[in-house]
Coordinates of C-alpha atoms and ligand atoms in Angstrom, one line a residue:
X67 CA -26.7 -22.9 -11.3
X68 CA -24.0 -22.4 -9.2
X69 CA -24.0 -19.9 -6.3
X70 CA -22.7 -16.3 -7.5
X71 CA -21.6 -13.2 -5.5
X72 CA -24.7 -11.0 -4.4
X73 CA -25.8 -8.5 -7.0
X74 CA -23.8 -5.3 -6.6
X75 CA -21.0 -6.9 -4.6
X76 CA -17.6 -7.7 -6.1
X77 CA -14.7 -9.8 -5.5
X78 CA -11.5 -8.0 -5.6
X79 CA -8.4 -10.1 -6.7
X80 CA -5.5 -10.4 -9.0
X81 CA -4.0 -7.1 -10.5
X82 CA -7.3 -5.2 -8.9
X83 CA -5.7 -6.4 -5.5
X84 CA -2.5 -4.7 -6.0
X85 CA -4.3 -1.2 -6.9
X86 CA -6.1 -1.8 -3.6
X87 CA -2.9 -2.3 -1.8
X88 CA -1.6 0.8 -3.2
X89 CA -4.7 2.9 -2.3
X90 CA -4.6 1.8 1.3
X91 CA -0.9 2.6 1.6
X92 CA -1.7 6.0 0.2
X93 CA -4.4 6.4 2.9
X94 CA -2.3 5.3 5.5
X95 CA 0.8 7.3 4.6
X96 CA -1.5 10.6 4.4
X97 CA -3.5 9.8 7.1
X98 CA -0.2 9.5 9.4
X99 CA 1.3 12.7 8.0
X100 CA -1.7 14.8 9.2
X101 CA -1.4 12.8 12.6
X102 CA -5.0 11.2 12.3
X103 CA -5.3 7.6 14.1
X104 CA -7.1 4.9 12.4
X105 CA -10.6 4.1 14.0
X106 CA -12.2 0.6 13.2
X107 CA -16.0 0.5 14.4
X108 CA -18.2 -2.8 13.8
X109 CA -19.7 -3.5 10.2
X110 CA -23.2 -3.0 12.1
X111 CA -24.8 -0.9 14.6
X112 CA -28.4 -0.4 15.9
X113 CA -30.7 0.8 13.4
X114 CA -31.5 3.9 15.5
X115 CA -27.8 5.1 15.2
X116 CA -28.3 5.7 11.3
X117 CA -32.3 6.7 11.7
X118 CA -31.2 9.5 14.0
X119 CA -27.6 10.2 12.6
X120 CA -28.1 10.3 8.9
X121 CA -31.8 11.5 9.1
X122 CA -35.1 10.0 8.5
X123 CA -35.8 11.8 5.4
X124 CA -32.5 11.2 3.5
X125 CA -32.5 8.3 0.5
X126 CA -30.1 6.1 2.9
X127 CA -32.4 5.6 5.6
X128 CA -35.5 6.0 3.5
X129 CA -34.7 3.0 0.8
X130 CA -31.1 2.0 0.9
X131 CA -30.3 0.3 4.3
X132 CA -29.5 -3.2 5.1
X133 CA -31.8 -3.8 8.2
X134 CA -32.6 -6.9 9.8
X135 CA -33.6 -8.0 13.3
X136 CA -31.4 -10.5 14.6
X137 CA -32.3 -13.4 17.0
X138 CA -32.5 -11.4 19.9
X139 CA -35.0 -9.0 18.1
X140 CA -32.7 -6.2 17.9
X141 CA -33.1 -4.1 14.8
X142 CA -29.5 -4.0 13.6
X143 CA -28.2 -2.5 10.3
X144 CA -25.1 -2.9 8.1
X145 CA -23.4 0.6 8.2
X146 CA -24.2 2.6 5.1
X147 CA -21.8 5.3 6.1
X148 CA -19.1 6.1 8.8
X149 CA -19.6 9.5 10.4
X150 CA -22.3 8.2 12.7
X151 CA -20.5 5.3 13.9
X152 CA -17.4 7.4 14.6
X153 CA -19.4 9.8 16.4
X154 CA -21.3 7.0 18.6
X155 CA -17.6 5.8 19.6
X156 CA -16.3 8.9 20.4
X157 CA -19.1 9.5 22.7
X158 CA -19.1 6.0 24.2
X159 CA -15.6 6.1 24.9
X160 CA -15.5 9.9 26.2
X161 CA -12.7 10.2 23.6
X162 CA -12.7 14.2 23.9
X163 CA -12.1 13.9 27.5
X164 CA -8.8 12.4 26.9
X165 CA -7.8 14.9 24.0
X166 CA -10.1 17.9 23.2
X167 CA -9.2 17.1 19.3
X168 CA -9.7 13.9 17.9
X169 CA -8.3 13.3 14.6
X170 CA -9.7 9.7 13.1
X171 CA -9.7 8.1 9.9
X172 CA -11.2 4.9 8.6
X173 CA -11.2 2.4 5.5
X174 CA -13.6 -0.4 5.0
X175 CA -16.8 -1.7 3.6
X176 CA -20.0 0.6 3.7
X177 CA -23.6 -1.1 2.5
X178 CA -26.4 0.7 0.5
X179 CA -29.4 -0.7 -1.1
X180 CA -28.6 1.2 -4.2
X181 CA -29.5 0.4 -8.0
X182 CA -26.1 -1.1 -9.3
X183 CA -23.9 0.0 -12.1
X184 CA -20.4 0.7 -12.7
X185 CA -19.3 2.8 -10.0
X186 CA -22.2 2.0 -8.0
X187 CA -22.4 -1.1 -5.8
X188 CA -24.4 -2.3 -2.7
X189 CA -21.2 -3.2 -0.9
X190 CA -18.5 -0.6 -1.6
X191 CA -15.5 1.0 0.5
X192 CA -14.7 4.3 1.6
X193 CA -11.6 5.9 3.1
X194 CA -12.4 9.1 5.4
X195 CA -11.4 11.3 8.2
X196 CA -12.9 12.8 11.0
X197 CA -11.8 15.9 12.9
X198 CA -14.0 16.4 16.1
X199 CA -13.6 19.3 18.4
X200 CA -12.8 22.2 16.6
X201 CA -15.3 24.9 15.3
X202 CA -12.6 26.8 13.4
X203 CA -12.0 26.9 9.6
X204 CA -8.3 25.8 10.0
X205 CA -9.8 22.1 10.9
X206 CA -12.4 22.4 8.0
X207 CA -9.2 23.2 5.7
X208 CA -7.2 20.4 7.3
X209 CA -10.0 17.8 6.5
X210 CA -10.1 19.1 2.8
X211 CA -6.2 19.2 2.3
X212 CA -6.1 15.5 3.7
X213 CA -8.9 14.4 1.2
X214 CA -7.1 16.3 -1.6
X215 CA -3.6 15.1 -0.9
X216 CA -4.9 11.6 -0.7
X217 CA -6.3 11.9 -4.2
X218 CA -3.3 13.6 -5.4
X219 CA -0.7 11.2 -3.9
X220 CA -2.8 8.1 -5.4
X221 CA -2.3 10.0 -8.6
X222 CA -5.6 11.0 -10.1
X223 CA -6.1 14.6 -11.2
X224 CA -9.3 14.9 -13.3
X225 CA -11.6 15.9 -10.4
X226 CA -13.1 19.2 -9.2
X227 CA -13.3 20.4 -5.8
X228 CA -16.7 21.9 -5.4
X229 CA -17.5 23.9 -2.0
X230 CA -20.4 25.8 -0.5
X231 CA -21.6 27.2 2.6
X232 CA -24.7 26.3 4.4
X233 CA -24.4 28.6 7.1
X234 CA -25.6 28.0 10.5
X235 CA -28.9 26.4 11.7
X236 CA -30.6 29.7 12.1
X237 CA -29.6 30.7 8.5
X238 CA -30.5 27.3 7.2
X239 CA -33.9 27.7 8.6
X240 CA -34.7 31.0 7.3
X241 CA -33.5 30.0 3.9
X242 CA -35.5 26.6 4.2
X243 CA -38.7 28.4 4.7
X244 CA -38.0 30.9 1.7
X245 CA -37.0 27.9 -0.6
X246 CA -40.3 26.0 0.5
X247 CA -42.5 29.0 -0.6
X248 CA -40.6 29.4 -3.9
X249 CA -40.8 25.5 -4.4
X250 CA -44.7 25.4 -3.6
X251 CA -45.2 28.2 -6.2
X252 CA -43.5 25.9 -8.8
X253 CA -44.5 22.5 -7.7
X254 CA -46.0 21.6 -10.9
X255 CA -42.9 21.9 -12.7
X256 CA -40.9 19.8 -10.1
X257 CA -40.2 15.9 -10.7
X258 CA -42.3 13.5 -8.6
X259 CA -39.2 12.8 -6.2
X260 CA -38.6 16.7 -5.6
X261 CA -42.6 17.2 -4.8
X262 CA -42.6 14.2 -2.3
X263 CA -39.3 15.9 -0.5
X264 CA -40.2 19.5 -0.8
X265 CA -41.3 19.8 2.4
X266 CA -39.5 17.5 4.4
X267 CA -36.0 18.0 2.7
X268 CA -36.4 21.0 0.6
X269 CA -32.4 21.6 0.0
X270 CA -32.2 18.2 -1.6
X271 CA -34.1 19.6 -4.7
X272 CA -31.2 22.0 -5.3
X273 CA -28.9 19.1 -6.2
X274 CA -31.4 17.2 -7.9
X275 CA -29.9 15.5 -11.3
X276 CA -33.5 15.8 -12.9
X277 CA -33.5 18.6 -15.8
X278 CA -37.2 19.6 -14.5
X279 CA -35.9 20.4 -11.2
X280 CA -32.9 21.8 -12.5
X281 CA -34.8 24.5 -14.5
X282 CA -36.8 25.3 -11.4
X283 CA -34.0 25.7 -9.1
X284 CA -32.1 28.2 -11.4
X285 CA -34.5 30.6 -10.3
X286 CA -34.6 29.8 -6.8
X287 CA -33.5 31.8 -3.9
X288 CA -29.7 31.3 -3.3
X289 CA -28.6 30.2 0.3
X290 CA -25.5 32.5 0.2
X291 CA -27.8 35.6 -0.1
X292 CA -29.1 34.3 3.5
X293 CA -25.5 33.8 5.1
X294 CA -24.9 35.6 8.4
X295 CA -21.7 37.6 8.7
X296 CA -20.4 35.0 10.8
X297 CA -20.9 32.2 8.2
X298 CA -19.5 34.1 5.6
X299 CA -16.4 34.7 7.6
X300 CA -16.0 31.2 8.1
X301 CA -16.4 30.2 4.5
X302 CA -14.0 32.9 3.3
X303 CA -11.3 31.9 6.1
X304 CA -11.3 28.4 4.6
X305 CA -11.3 29.9 1.1
X306 CA -8.0 31.8 2.1
X307 CA -6.3 28.6 3.5
X308 CA -7.1 26.5 0.2
X309 CA -5.9 29.4 -2.1
X310 CA -2.9 29.8 0.2
X311 CA -2.4 25.7 0.0
X312 CA -2.6 26.1 -4.0
X313 CA -5.9 23.8 -4.0
X314 CA -8.1 24.8 -6.8
X315 CA -12.0 25.1 -5.9
X316 CA -15.0 26.0 -7.6
X317 CA -17.7 27.4 -5.2
X318 CA -21.3 25.9 -6.4
X319 CA -23.9 27.6 -4.4
X320 CA -26.3 24.6 -5.3
X321 CA -24.1 22.0 -3.6
X322 CA -25.7 20.9 -0.3
X323 CA -25.1 17.0 -0.2
X324 CA -27.6 14.5 0.9
X325 CA -27.5 14.4 4.9
X326 CA -29.4 16.4 7.3
X327 CA -26.6 17.1 9.7
X328 CA -24.3 19.5 7.6
X329 CA -23.6 23.2 8.6
X330 CA -21.3 25.8 7.1
X331 CA -18.9 24.1 4.7
X332 CA -19.9 21.3 2.5
X333 CA -17.5 19.9 -0.3
X334 CA -17.5 17.3 -3.0
X335 CA -14.9 16.2 -5.3
X336 CA -16.6 15.8 -8.6
X337 CA -15.3 14.4 -12.1
X338 CA -16.5 14.2 -15.6
X339 CA -14.5 10.8 -16.2
X340 CA -16.8 8.0 -14.7
X341 CA -20.1 8.6 -16.6
X342 CA -23.3 9.7 -14.1
X343 CA -21.0 8.5 -10.8
X344 CA -19.5 11.9 -10.8
X345 CA -18.9 12.2 -7.1
X346 CA -15.6 10.6 -5.9
X347 CA -15.8 11.9 -2.4
X348 CA -17.2 14.8 -0.3
X349 CA -17.8 15.7 3.4
X350 CA -18.5 18.7 5.3
X351 CA -19.0 20.5 8.8
X352 CA -21.4 18.4 11.1
X353 CA -21.7 20.3 14.4
X354 CA -25.2 19.5 15.0
X355 CA -24.8 15.7 14.8
X356 CA -23.3 15.2 18.5
X357 CA -26.4 16.9 20.0
X358 CA -28.7 15.0 17.4
X359 CA -27.3 11.6 19.2
X360 CA -27.4 13.0 22.4
X361 CA -23.7 14.0 23.0
X362 CA -24.0 17.7 23.7
X363 CA -22.6 20.2 21.4
X364 CA -19.1 19.4 19.7
X365 CA -18.2 20.7 16.6
X366 CA -16.9 18.5 13.7
X367 CA -15.6 18.1 10.1
X368 CA -15.2 15.1 8.1
X369 CA -15.2 13.7 4.6
X370 CA -15.2 10.3 2.8
X371 CA -14.0 9.2 -0.6
X372 CA -15.3 6.0 -2.5
X373 CA -12.3 3.8 -3.2
X374 CA -13.8 1.9 -6.0
X375 CA -14.6 5.2 -7.8
X376 CA -10.8 6.4 -7.0
X377 CA -9.3 3.5 -8.5
X378 CA -11.9 3.6 -11.4
X379 CA -10.6 7.2 -12.3
X380 CA -7.0 6.3 -11.7
X381 CA -7.9 3.5 -14.3
X382 CA -9.6 5.9 -16.7
X383 CA -6.6 8.6 -16.4
X384 CA -3.8 6.1 -16.8
X385 CA -5.6 3.5 -19.6
X386 CA -2.8 4.1 -22.2
X387 CA 0.2 3.5 -19.5
X388 CA -0.8 0.7 -17.8
X389 CA 2.8 -1.2 -17.5
X390 CA 3.2 -4.9 -16.8
X391 CA 4.9 -5.0 -13.2
X392 CA 8.3 -5.1 -12.9
X393 CA 9.7 -8.8 -12.4
X394 CA 10.0 -9.9 -8.7
X395 CA 11.3 -12.8 -6.3
X396 CA 12.5 -16.1 -7.1
X397 CA 11.5 -19.3 -8.3
X398 CA 13.2 -22.1 -7.2
X399 CA 13.0 -25.3 -9.5
X400 CA 13.7 -28.9 -8.6
X401 CA 15.6 -30.8 -11.1
X402 CA 14.6 -34.4 -10.4
X403 CA 12.8 -35.8 -8.0
X404 CA 15.4 -36.0 -5.3
X405 CA 15.5 -32.1 -5.3
X406 CA 11.8 -31.6 -4.6
X407 CA 11.9 -31.8 -0.8
X408 CA 15.4 -30.1 -0.3
X409 CA 13.9 -27.2 -2.4
X410 CA 10.9 -26.5 0.0
X411 CA 13.7 -26.3 2.8
X412 CA 15.6 -23.6 0.8
X413 CA 12.9 -21.8 0.0
X414 CA 11.7 -21.8 3.8
X415 CA 15.3 -20.2 4.3
X416 CA 15.1 -17.5 2.0
X417 CA 11.6 -16.4 2.8
X418 CA 12.7 -16.0 6.4
X419 CA 15.1 -13.6 4.9
X420 CA 12.6 -12.0 3.1
X421 CA 12.9 -13.1 -0.2
X422 CA 9.7 -13.7 -2.1
X423 CA 9.8 -17.4 -3.2
X424 CA 7.7 -19.5 -5.5
X425 CA 8.2 -23.3 -5.8
X426 CA 6.4 -26.0 -7.9
X427 CA 3.6 -28.0 -6.0
X428 CA 2.5 -29.8 -9.2
X429 CA 5.8 -31.9 -9.4
X430 CA 6.1 -30.7 -13.1
X431 CA 8.8 -31.4 -15.4
X432 CA 11.8 -28.9 -15.6
X433 CA 10.4 -27.5 -19.0
X434 CA 6.8 -26.8 -17.3
X435 CA 8.7 -25.3 -14.2
X436 CA 10.5 -23.0 -16.4
X437 CA 7.0 -21.9 -18.0
X438 CA 5.4 -21.4 -14.6
X439 CA 8.6 -19.2 -13.6
X440 CA 8.0 -17.0 -16.6
X441 CA 4.1 -16.8 -15.7
X442 CA 5.0 -16.0 -12.1
X443 CA 7.1 -13.0 -13.6
X444 CA 10.3 -13.5 -11.1
X445 CA 13.3 -12.0 -11.4
X446 CA 15.6 -15.0 -10.6
X447 CA 15.3 -19.0 -11.2
X448 CA 17.1 -21.0 -9.2
X449 CA 17.8 -24.7 -10.3
X450 CA 18.8 -27.6 -8.0
X451 CA 19.3 -30.7 -9.7
X452 CA 21.4 -33.8 -8.3
X453 CA 25.0 -32.5 -8.9
X454 CA 24.0 -29.2 -6.8
X455 CA 22.5 -31.3 -4.2
X456 CA 25.9 -33.2 -3.7
X457 CA 27.9 -30.2 -3.5
X458 CA 25.5 -27.8 -2.0
X459 CA 25.5 -25.3 -4.6
X460 CA 22.8 -23.7 -6.8
X461 CA 22.4 -22.7 -10.5
X462 CA 20.8 -19.0 -10.3
X463 CA 19.7 -17.5 -13.5
X464 CA 18.7 -13.8 -13.8
X465 CA 15.4 -13.9 -15.8
X466 CA 15.9 -10.4 -17.1
X467 CA 19.8 -10.7 -18.5
X468 CA 19.6 -14.5 -18.9
X469 CA 22.9 -14.7 -17.1
X470 CA 23.4 -17.6 -15.1
X471 CA 26.1 -18.4 -12.2
X472 CA 26.7 -21.2 -9.7
X473 CA 26.6 -20.4 -5.9
X474 CA 26.8 -22.2 -2.6
X475 CA 23.3 -22.5 -1.6
X476 CA 24.1 -20.2 1.8
X477 CA 24.8 -17.5 -0.5
X478 CA 21.6 -17.4 -3.0
X479 CA 20.1 -14.6 -0.8
X480 CA 23.3 -12.5 -1.6
X481 CA 22.8 -12.6 -5.3
X482 CA 19.0 -12.3 -5.5
X483 CA 18.4 -9.5 -2.6
X484 CA 20.9 -7.2 -4.5
X485 CA 18.2 -6.9 -7.3
X486 CA 15.0 -6.6 -5.0
Ligands
LIG745 P1 -21.7 9.8 0.5 O1 -21.6 9.6 1.8 O2 -23.1 9.3 -0.3 O3 -21.4 11.1 0.2 O4 -20.6 9.2 -0.4 C1 -19.2 9.6 -0.3 C2 -18.3 8.6 -1.8 O5 -18.9 7.3 -1.3 C3 -19.0 9.2 -2.7 O6 -18.5 10.1 -3.2 C4 -18.6 7.9 -3.9 O7 -17.4 8.1 -4.1 C5 -18.8 6.8 -2.7 N1 -20.1 6.2 -2.8 C6 -21.2 6.3 -2.2 N2 -22.2 5.5 -2.6 C7 -21.5 4.5 -3.1 C8 -22.3 3.2 -4.0 N3 -23.3 2.9 -3.9 N4 -21.1 2.6 -4.7 C9 -19.9 3.1 -4.9 N5 -19.4 4.0 -4.2 C10 -20.3 4.7 -3.5

């Protein structure tokens, strides 16, 4: 059998590529508007970075990482997320010494050994941003607004912003103890997974999708009842900013997100339009991460959005309105063998002027070239035969109106560029 792409990975091409280009353009434009700098890190890192940065008791580290030993015997891992690599880079290059606020964005592939299905892949892509250096709610709000603007500008609307506060580390340890005590009392009613993670990572039980867990969790003590005044004030200030910006949200007291390093604000963009894959993106404040990775105290907040899911959501919302792209560019058709070579040179000249040009590479008949021009969906067809070669002219046909004019070869661009 011929070799196929690895399970859980996808090729991106054709019409779908246009959607990616548009998504990437939106990310760049929105990030620039918020004054964020693009940051690119390597696809693989030391395994230790994710073990420490994402947390030993998370699904990602426990069962989803692509970890391998390289020929030198080092344990490396294909990045499953971007926050730990960005924090590593920030520390390694002392970025905060140059500027006490680092606003960074990224877009690129991530790798997780997940069970593949629509919207869930083993290589997927994330767009995200990290705001490093500010402990204040304005930074949380800025990050949420950046994510929201990207979704909005891309044109998706059927999502909900859910938000919760996890408070400070002290708040969480008091709550954690109370939650473990409660879960122990109800251990028999919990799913096997939750029974296993109940002691190591009890907060994860709160956002379990298992019905048995949901029933128990409905009675569990709520973190919000344990919040101290400062944590409440932080959350309140973020919500005031979101209100003022006109961003709708829903406070979800059960939202905790999977990773160990979050504190204060956590949020998620969820949707009902993609079946079980209901999260499009999410993030939160991760003040403890710098010290976990040995970088001292450094407040930070960030988000990531799954690009595949964002595109799927757009498709779901716009299924009825998908329209054929407008005709674009020029097809230069050689009428007769003599014209084939000169056509290539005229094409190069036009390409240098910024015109999008297609020519025939299969030495086809004039009729077959016309068919090809239609398939290429060009706005103009330029025809050059023996007589045009002799008097340095070309016939330019407008493919939308059918109108035809003869022009000097040097003037082709002035006709076609008017319509670009
Ligand atoms: P997370 O880091 O798990 O919060 O993921 C952030 C976003 O990345 C999610 O909301 C999804 O949109 C996307 N994502 C996470 N895992 C996958 C996956 N296996 N396949 C596709 N998208 C994913």
